[in-house]
PDB file of C-alpha atoms and ligand atoms in Angstrom:
ATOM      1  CA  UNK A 167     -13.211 -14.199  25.982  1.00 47.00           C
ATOM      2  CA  UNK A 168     -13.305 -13.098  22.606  1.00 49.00           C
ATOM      3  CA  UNK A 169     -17.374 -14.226  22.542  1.00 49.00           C
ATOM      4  CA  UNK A 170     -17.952 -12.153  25.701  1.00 47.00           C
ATOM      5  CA  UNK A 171     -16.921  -9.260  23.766  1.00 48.00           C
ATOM      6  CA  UNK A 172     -18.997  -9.555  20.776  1.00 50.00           C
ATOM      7  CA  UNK A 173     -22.033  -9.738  23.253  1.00 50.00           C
ATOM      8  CA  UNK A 174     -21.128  -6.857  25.474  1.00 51.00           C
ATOM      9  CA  UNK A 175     -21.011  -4.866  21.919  1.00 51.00           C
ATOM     10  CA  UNK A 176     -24.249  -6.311  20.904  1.00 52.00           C
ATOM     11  CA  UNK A 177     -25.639  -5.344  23.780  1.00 52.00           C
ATOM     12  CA  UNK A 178     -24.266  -1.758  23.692  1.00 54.00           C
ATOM     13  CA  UNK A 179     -25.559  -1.269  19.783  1.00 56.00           C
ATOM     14  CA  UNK A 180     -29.330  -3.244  19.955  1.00 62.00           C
ATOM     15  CA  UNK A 181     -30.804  -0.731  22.139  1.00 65.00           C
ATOM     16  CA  UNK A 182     -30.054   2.571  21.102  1.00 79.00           C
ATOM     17  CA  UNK A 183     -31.542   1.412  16.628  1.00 80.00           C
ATOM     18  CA  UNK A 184     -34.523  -0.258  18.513  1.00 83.00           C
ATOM     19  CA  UNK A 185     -35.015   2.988  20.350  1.00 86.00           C
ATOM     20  CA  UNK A 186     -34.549   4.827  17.149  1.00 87.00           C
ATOM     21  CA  UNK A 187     -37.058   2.692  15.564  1.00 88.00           C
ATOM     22  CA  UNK A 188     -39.626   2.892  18.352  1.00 90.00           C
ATOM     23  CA  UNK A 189     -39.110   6.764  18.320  1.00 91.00           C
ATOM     24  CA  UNK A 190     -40.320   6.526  14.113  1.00 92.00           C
ATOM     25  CA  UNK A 191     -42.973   4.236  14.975  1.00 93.00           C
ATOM     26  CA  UNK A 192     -44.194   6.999  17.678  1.00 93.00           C
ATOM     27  CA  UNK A 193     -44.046  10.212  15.157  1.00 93.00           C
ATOM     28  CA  UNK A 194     -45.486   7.758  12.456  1.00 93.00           C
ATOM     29  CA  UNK A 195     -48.757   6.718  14.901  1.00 93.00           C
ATOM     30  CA  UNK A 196     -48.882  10.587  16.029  1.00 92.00           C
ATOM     31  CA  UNK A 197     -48.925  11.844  12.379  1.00 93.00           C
ATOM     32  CA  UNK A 198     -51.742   9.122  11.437  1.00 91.00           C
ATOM     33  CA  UNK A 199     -53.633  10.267  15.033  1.00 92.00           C
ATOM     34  CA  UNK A 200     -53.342  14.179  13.773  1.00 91.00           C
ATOM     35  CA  UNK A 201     -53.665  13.821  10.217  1.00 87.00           C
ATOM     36  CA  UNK A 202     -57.917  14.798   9.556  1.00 88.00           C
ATOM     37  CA  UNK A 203     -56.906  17.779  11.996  1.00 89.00           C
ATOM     38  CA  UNK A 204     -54.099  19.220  10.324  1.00 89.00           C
ATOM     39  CA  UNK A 205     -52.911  16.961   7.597  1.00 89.00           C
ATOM     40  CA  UNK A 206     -49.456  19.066   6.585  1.00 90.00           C
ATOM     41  CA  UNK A 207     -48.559  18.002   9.900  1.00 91.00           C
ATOM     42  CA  UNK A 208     -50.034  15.060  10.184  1.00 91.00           C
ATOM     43  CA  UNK A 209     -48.144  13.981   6.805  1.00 92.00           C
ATOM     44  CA  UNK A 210     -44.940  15.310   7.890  1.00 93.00           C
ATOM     45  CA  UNK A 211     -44.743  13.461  11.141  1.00 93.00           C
ATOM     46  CA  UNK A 212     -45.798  10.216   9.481  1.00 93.00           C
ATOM     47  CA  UNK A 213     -42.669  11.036   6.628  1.00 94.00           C
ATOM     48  CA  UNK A 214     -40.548  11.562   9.527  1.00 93.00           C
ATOM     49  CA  UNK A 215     -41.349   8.615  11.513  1.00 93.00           C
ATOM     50  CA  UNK A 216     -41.269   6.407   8.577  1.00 93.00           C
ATOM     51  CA  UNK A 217     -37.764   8.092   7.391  1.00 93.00           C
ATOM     52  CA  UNK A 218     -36.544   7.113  10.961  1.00 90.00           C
ATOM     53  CA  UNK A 219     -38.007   3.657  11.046  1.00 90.00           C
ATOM     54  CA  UNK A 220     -36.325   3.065   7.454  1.00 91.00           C
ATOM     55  CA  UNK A 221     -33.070   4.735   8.294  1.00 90.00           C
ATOM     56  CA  UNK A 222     -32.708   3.830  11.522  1.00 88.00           C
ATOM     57  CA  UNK A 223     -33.494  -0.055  10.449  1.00 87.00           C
ATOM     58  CA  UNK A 224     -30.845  -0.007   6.784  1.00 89.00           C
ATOM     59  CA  UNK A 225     -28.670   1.497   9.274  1.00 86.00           C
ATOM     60  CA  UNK A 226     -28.626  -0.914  11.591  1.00 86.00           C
ATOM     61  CA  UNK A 227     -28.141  -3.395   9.190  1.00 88.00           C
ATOM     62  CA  UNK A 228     -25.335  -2.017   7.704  1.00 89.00           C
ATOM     63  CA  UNK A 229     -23.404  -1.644  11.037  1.00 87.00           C
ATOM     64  CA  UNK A 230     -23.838  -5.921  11.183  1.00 88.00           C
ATOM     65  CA  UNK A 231     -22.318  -6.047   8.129  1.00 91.00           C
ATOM     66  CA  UNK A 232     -19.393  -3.895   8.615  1.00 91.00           C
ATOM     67  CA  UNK A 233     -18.666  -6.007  11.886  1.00 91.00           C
ATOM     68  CA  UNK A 234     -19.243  -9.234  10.259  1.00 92.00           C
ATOM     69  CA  UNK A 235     -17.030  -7.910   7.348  1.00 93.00           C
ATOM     70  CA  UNK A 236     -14.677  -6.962   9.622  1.00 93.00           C
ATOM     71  CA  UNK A 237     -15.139 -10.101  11.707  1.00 93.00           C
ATOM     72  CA  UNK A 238     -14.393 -12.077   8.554  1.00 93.00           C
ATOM     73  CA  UNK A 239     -11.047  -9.594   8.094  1.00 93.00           C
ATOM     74  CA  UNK A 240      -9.903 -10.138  11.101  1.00 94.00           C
ATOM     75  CA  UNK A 241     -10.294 -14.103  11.103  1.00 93.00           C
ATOM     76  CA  UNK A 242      -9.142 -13.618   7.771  1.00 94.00           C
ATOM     77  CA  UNK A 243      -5.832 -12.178   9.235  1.00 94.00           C
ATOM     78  CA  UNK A 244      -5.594 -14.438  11.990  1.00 94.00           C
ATOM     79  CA  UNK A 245      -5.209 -17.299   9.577  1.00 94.00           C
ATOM     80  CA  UNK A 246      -2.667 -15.526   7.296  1.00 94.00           C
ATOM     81  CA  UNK A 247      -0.591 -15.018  10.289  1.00 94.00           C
ATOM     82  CA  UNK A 248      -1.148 -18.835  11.236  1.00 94.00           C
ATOM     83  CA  UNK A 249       0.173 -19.460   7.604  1.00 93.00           C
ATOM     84  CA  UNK A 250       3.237 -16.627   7.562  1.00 93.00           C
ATOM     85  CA  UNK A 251       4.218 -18.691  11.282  1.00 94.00           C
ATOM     86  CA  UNK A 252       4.222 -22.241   9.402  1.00 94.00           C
ATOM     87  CA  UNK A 253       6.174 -20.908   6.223  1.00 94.00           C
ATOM     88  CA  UNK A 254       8.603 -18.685   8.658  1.00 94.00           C
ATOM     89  CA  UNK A 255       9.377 -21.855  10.866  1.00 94.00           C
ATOM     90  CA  UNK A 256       9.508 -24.110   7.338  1.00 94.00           C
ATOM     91  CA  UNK A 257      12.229 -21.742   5.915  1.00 95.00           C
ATOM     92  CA  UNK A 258      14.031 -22.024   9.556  1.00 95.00           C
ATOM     93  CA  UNK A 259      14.003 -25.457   9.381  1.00 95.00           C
ATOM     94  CA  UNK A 260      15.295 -25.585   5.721  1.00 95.00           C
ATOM     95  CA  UNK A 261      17.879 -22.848   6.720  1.00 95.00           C
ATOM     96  CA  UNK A 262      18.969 -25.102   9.197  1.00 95.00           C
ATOM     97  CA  UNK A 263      19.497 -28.325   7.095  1.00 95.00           C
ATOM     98  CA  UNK A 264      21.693 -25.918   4.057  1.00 95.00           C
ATOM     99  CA  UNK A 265      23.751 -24.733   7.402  1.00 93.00           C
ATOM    100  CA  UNK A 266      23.967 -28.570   8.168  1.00 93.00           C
ATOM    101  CA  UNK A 267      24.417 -29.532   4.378  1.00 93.00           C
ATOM    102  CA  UNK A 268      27.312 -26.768   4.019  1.00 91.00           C
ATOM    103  CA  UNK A 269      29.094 -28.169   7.246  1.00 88.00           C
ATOM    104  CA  UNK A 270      28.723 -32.233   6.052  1.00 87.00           C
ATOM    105  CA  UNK A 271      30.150 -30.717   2.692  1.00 85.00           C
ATOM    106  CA  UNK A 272      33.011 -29.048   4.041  1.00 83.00           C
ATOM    107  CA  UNK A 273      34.034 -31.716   6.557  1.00 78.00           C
ATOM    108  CA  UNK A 274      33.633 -33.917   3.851  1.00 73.00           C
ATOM    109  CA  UNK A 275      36.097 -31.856   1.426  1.00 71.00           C
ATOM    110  CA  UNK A 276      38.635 -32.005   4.580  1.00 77.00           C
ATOM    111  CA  UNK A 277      39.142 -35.265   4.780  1.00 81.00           C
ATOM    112  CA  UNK A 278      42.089 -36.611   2.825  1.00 85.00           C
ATOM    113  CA  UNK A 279      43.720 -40.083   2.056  1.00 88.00           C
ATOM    114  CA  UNK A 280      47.102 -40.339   2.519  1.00 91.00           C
ATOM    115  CA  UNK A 281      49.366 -41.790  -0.547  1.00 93.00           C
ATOM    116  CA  UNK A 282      50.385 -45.305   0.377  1.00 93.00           C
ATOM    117  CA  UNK A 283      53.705 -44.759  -1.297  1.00 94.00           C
ATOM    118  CA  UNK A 284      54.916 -40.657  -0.941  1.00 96.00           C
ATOM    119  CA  UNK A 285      52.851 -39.918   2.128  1.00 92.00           C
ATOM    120  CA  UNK A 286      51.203 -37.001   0.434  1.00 91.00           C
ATOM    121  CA  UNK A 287      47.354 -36.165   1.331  1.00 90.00           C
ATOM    122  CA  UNK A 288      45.064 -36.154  -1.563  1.00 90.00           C
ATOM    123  CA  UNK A 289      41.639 -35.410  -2.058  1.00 86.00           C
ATOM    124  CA  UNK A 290      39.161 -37.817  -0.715  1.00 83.00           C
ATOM    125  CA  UNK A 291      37.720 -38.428  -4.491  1.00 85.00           C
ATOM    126  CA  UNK A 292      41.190 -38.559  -6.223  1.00 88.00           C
ATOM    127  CA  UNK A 293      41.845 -41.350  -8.157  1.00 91.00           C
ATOM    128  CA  UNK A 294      45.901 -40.835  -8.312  1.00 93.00           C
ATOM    129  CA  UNK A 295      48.331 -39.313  -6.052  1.00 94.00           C
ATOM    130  CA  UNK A 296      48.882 -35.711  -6.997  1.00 92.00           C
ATOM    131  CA  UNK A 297      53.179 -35.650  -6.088  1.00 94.00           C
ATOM    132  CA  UNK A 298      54.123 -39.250  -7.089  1.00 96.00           C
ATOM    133  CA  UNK A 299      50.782 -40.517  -9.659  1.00 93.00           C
ATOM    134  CA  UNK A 300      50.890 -43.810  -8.042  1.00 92.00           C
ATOM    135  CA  UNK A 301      46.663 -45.139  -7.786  1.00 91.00           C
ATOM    136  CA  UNK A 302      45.259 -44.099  -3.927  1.00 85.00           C
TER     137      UNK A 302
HETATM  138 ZN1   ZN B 244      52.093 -40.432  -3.774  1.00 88.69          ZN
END
């Protein structure tokens, strides 16, 4: 799809600098063909058609380039969105496991141990009983 595109463009461009070209190459034979008669005209028309040719030709060229430059941009950006997709789901996903994380955490911190000897619920990690000291 995107190839048939880049044709149909080509296609639209190529004639209209060959025909630009061809119409230098025309006022540059005429000029030559009139030039012994009357060579200020003569002269001009081959300056013109040569100035056409030339123009015509660097122009050309420098419309490829902007399209291959721009070609190159937009690939360019088509990758950097590839990347921006990666490192948006990557910081999802690690979003996800801190959300996880912080809910292990806190269920962790909820559980409790019950004193053997007051009944009292301590902290999972304590060593003693916080009401009656005796060791959990
Ligand atoms: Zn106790």
């Amino acid at each position: 799809m995107y190839e048939s595109q880049e044709i149909d463009s080509d296609d639209a461009r190529e004639p209209s600098w060959i025909g630009l070209i061809a119409v230098g190459i025309l006022f540059f034979l005429m000029g030559i063909a009139i030039l012994h008669e009357s060579p200020g005209v003569g002269l001009g028309f081959v300056f013109f058609g040569l100035i056409l040719i030339i123009g015509s030709n660097s122009a050309r060229k420098w419309v490829i380039d902007q399209e291959e430059s721009m070609e190159a941009d937009a690939q360019w950006e088509e990758e950097e969105a590839a990347r921006t997709w990666q490192q948006d789901i990557q910081a999802r996903q690690e979003l996800k496991q801190r959300e996880i994380d912080e809910i292990v955490k806190a269920v962790k911190s909820t559980i409790r141990v019950r004193c053997r000897y007051c009944g009292t619920l301590n902290e999972e990690t304590a060593n003693k009983c916080e009401s009656c000291g005796g060791s959990l």
